[in-house]
Short mmCIF file of C-alpha atoms in Angstrom, two decimals:
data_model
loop_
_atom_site.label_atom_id
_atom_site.label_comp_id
_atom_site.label_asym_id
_atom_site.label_seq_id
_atom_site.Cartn_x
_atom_site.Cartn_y
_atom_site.Cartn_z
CA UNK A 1399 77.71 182.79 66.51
CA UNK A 1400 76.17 179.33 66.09
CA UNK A 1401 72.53 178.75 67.62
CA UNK A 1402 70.97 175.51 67.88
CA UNK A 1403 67.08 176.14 69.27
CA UNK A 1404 64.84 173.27 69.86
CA UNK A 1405 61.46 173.30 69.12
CA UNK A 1406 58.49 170.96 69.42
CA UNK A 1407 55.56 169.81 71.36
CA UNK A 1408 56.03 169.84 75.56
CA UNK A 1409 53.37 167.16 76.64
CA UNK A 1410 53.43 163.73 75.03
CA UNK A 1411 51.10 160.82 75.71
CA UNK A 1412 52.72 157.50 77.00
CA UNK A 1413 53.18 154.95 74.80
CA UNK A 1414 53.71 157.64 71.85
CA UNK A 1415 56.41 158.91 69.80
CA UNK A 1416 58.47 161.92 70.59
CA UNK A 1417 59.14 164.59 67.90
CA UNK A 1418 62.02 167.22 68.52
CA UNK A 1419 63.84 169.48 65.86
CA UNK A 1420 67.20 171.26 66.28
CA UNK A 1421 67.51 174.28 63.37
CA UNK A 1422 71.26 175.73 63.21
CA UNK A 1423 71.78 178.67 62.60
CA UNK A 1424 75.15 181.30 62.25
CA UNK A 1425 76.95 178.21 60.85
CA UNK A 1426 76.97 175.19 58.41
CA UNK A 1427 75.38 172.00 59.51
CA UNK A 1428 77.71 170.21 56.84
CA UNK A 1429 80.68 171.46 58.30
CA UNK A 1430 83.20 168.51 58.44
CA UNK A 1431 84.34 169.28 62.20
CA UNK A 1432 81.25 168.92 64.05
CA UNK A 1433 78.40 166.31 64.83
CA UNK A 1434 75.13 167.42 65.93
CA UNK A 1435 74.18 165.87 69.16
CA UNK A 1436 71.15 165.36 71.32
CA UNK A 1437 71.09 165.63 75.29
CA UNK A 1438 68.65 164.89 77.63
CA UNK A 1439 68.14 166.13 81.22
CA UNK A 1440 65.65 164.58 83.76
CA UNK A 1441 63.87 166.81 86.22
CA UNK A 1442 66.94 167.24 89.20
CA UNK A 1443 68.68 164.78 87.59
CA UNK A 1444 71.98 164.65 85.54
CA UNK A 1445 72.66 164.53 81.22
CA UNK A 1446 72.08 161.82 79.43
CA UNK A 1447 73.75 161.65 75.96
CA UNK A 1448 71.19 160.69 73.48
CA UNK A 1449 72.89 160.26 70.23
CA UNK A 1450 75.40 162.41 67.93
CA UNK A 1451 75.12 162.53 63.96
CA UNK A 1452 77.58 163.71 61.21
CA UNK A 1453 76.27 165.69 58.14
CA UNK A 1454 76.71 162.61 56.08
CA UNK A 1455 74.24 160.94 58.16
CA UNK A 1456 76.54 158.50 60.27
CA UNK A 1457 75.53 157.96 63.49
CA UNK A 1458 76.47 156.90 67.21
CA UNK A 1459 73.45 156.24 69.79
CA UNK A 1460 73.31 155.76 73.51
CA UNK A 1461 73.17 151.94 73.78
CA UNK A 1462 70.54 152.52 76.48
CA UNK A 1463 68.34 154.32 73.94
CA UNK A 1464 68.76 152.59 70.85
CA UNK A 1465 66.49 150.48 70.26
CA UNK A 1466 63.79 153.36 70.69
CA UNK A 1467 65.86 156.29 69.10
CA UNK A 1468 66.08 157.80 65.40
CA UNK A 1469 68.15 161.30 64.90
CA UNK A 1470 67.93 162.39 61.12
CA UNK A 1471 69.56 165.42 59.40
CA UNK A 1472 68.43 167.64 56.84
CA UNK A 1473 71.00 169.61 55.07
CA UNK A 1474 68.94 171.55 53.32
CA UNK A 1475 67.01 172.95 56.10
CA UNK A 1476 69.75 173.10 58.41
CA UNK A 1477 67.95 171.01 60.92
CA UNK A 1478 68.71 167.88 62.61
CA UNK A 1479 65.80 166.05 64.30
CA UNK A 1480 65.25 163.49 67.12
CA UNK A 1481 62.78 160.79 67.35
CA UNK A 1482 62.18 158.56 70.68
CA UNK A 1483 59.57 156.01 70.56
CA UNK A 1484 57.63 154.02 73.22
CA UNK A 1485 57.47 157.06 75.64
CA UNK A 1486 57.27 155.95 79.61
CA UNK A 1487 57.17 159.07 82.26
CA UNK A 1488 60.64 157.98 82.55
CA UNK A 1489 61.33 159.88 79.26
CA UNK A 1490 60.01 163.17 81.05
CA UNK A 1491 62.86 165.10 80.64
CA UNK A 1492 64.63 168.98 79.17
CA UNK A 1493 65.93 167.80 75.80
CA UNK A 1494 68.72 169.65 74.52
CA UNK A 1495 70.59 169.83 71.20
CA UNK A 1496 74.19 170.70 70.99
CA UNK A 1497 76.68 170.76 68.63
CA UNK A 1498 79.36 167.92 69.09
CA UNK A 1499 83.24 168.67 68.00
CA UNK A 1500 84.35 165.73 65.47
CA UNK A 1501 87.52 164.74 66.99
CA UNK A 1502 86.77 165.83 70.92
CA UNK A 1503 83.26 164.99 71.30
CA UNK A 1504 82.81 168.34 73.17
CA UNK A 1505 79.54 169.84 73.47
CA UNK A 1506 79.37 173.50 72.26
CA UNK A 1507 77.19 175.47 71.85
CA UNK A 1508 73.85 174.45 73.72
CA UNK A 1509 70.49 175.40 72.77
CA UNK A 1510 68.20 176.30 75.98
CA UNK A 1511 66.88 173.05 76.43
CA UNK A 1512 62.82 172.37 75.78
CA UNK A 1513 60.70 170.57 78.36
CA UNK A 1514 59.14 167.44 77.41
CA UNK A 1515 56.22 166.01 80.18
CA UNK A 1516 55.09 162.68 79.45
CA UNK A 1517 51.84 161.96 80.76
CA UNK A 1518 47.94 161.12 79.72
CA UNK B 1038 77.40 151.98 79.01
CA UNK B 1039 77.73 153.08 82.42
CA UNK B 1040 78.23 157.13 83.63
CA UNK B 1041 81.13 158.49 85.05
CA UNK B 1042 81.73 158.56 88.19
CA UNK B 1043 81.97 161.83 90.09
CA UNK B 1044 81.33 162.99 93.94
CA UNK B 1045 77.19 163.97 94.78
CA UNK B 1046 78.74 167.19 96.21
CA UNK B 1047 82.06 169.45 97.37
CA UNK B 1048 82.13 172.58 98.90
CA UNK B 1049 84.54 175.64 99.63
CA UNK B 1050 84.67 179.03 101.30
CA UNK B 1051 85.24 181.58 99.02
CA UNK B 1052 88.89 182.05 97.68
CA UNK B 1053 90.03 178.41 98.37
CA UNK B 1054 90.47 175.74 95.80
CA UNK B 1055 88.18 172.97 95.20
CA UNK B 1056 88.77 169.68 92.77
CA UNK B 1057 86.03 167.87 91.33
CA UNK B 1058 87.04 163.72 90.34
CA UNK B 1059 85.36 162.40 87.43
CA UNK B 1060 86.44 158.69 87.67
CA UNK B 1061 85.52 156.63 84.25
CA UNK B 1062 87.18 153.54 82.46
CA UNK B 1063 90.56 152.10 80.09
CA UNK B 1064 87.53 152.33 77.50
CA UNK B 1065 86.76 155.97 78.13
CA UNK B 1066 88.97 158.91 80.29
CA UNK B 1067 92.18 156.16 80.74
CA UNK B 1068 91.97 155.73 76.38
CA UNK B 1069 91.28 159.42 75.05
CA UNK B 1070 92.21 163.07 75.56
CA UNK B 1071 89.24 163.76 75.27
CA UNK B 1072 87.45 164.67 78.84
CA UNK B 1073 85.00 168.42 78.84
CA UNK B 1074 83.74 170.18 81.47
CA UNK B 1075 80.32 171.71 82.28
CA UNK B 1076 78.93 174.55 84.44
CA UNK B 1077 75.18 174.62 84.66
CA UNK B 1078 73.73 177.05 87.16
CA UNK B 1079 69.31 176.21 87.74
CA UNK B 1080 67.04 176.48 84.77
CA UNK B 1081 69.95 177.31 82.21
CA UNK B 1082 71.77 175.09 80.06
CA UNK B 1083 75.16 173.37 80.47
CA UNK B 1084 77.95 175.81 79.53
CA UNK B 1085 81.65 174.16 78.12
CA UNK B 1086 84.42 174.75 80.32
CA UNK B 1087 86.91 172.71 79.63
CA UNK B 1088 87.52 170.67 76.82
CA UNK B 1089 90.75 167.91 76.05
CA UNK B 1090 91.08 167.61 79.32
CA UNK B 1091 92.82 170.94 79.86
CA UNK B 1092 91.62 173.68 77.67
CA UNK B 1093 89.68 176.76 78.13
CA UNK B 1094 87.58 177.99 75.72
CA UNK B 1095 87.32 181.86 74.71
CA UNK B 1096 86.04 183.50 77.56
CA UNK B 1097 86.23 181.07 80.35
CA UNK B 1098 88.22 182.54 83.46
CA UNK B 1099 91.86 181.20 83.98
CA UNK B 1100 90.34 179.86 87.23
CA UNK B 1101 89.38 176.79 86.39
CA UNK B 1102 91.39 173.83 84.97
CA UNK B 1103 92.12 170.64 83.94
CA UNK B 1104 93.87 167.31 84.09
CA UNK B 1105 93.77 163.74 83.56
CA UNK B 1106 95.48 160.82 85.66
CA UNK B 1107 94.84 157.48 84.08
CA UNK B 1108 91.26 156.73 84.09
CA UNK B 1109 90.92 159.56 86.59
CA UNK B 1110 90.09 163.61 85.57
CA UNK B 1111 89.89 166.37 87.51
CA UNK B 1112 88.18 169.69 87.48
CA UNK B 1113 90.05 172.11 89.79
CA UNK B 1114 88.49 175.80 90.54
CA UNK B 1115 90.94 178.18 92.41
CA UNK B 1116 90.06 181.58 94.23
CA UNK B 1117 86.16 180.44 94.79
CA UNK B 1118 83.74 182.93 93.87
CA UNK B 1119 79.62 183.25 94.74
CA UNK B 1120 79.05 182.64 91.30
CA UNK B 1121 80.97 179.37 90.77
CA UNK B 1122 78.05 178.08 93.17
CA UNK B 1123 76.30 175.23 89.97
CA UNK B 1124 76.56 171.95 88.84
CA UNK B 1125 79.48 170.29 87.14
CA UNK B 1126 79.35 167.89 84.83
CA UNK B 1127 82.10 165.33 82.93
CA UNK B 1128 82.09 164.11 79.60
CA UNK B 1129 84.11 161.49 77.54
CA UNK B 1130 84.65 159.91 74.71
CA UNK B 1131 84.60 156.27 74.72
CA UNK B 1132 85.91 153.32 72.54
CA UNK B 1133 81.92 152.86 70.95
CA UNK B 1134 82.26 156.19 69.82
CA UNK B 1135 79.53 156.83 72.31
CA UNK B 1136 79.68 159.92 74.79
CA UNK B 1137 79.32 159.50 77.94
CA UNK B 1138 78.32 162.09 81.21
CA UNK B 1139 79.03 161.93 85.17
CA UNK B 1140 76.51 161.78 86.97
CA UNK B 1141 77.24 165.69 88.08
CA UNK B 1142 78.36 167.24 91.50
CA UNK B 1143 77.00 170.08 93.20
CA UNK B 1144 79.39 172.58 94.04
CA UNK B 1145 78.68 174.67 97.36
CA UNK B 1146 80.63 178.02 98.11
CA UNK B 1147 79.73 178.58 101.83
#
């Protein structure tokens, strides 16, 4: 069984840079079928894809976001990471990582989704 | 890009059948096979339903199903139940190789 936890810090300060990390685990993070994908989910709002990357380290971004976005992967720790830059209370949000089918671009599994308030 | 398009809300006495529209683009839904499906009751994450357009993964009741018209899929859940009471959400593909989400639709089961 795959698991794709999130960890990092819940409040952020406007104006600074987010820091997220995604460790897989009960699977390969170089496995050729999959992408690794970030998610994001406003308070009572709906998902907004953040970006997807392969093992290889190509990589698709939300137009919306890129210009303040940077997703890395680490094979060797079998962790994928998000950055987000520029941080408004607009960015208050649960981020969640998934993992992405290559070849579908269907989002299985989840992990539980961590909190992220930004405010001074 | 610009989100999917799907109804704020739909609701359905238990047993009946409800469908859930998830309108998108020729650059998205109306170009790929490749339109999922997500449950996600409050405080819990999204779970896949359907993926392809029409197919279930492991585990997911032979209730709910998909299809596609053009740029136009559908979620359809027959024989409403209490616990189908969440949020849906769409998904695509799209010609950027971008993913893309509805904007979600509350499903009611009175």
């Amino acid at each position: 069984q795959v698991l794709v936890p999130e960890s990092g810090p819940g409040l952020v300060k406007p104006s600074e840079t987010l820091s997220l990390t995604c460790t897989v685990s009960g699977g390969s993070i170089s496995s050729t079928n999959y992408y690794w994908a970030w998610i994001r989910q406003p308070p009572g709002k709906g998902l907004e894809w953040i970006g997807s990357i392969y093992y290889s380290g190509s990589i698709y971004y939300n137009p919306s976001l890129k210009s303040r976005v940077t997703i890395l992967v680490d094979t060797s720790k079998s962790q994928f990471s998000l950055k987000l830059t520029s941080l408004t209370a607009a960015d208050t949000a649960v981020y969640y990582c998934a993992r992405d089918r290559r070849g579908g671009s269907w989002f299985d599994p989840w992990g539980q989704g961590t909190l992220v308030t930004v405010s001074s | 890009q610009s989100a999917l398009t799907q109804p704020a809300s739909v609701s359905g006495s238990p047993g009946q059948s409800i469908t859930i529209s998830c309108i998108g683009t020729s650059s998205d839904i109306g170009n790929y096979n490749y339109v999922s499906w997500y449950q996600q009751h409050p405080g819990q994450a999204p779970k896949l339903m359907i993926y392809d357009v029409t197919t279930r993964p492991s585990g997911v009741s032979s209730r709910f199903s998909g299809s596609k018209s053009g740029n136009t899929a559908s979620l359809t859940i027959s024989g409403l139940q209490a616990e189908d009471e969440a949020d849906y959400y769409c998904s695509s593909y799209t010609n950027s190789a971008t993913r893309v989400f509805g904007g979600g639709t509350k499903l009611t089961v009175l």
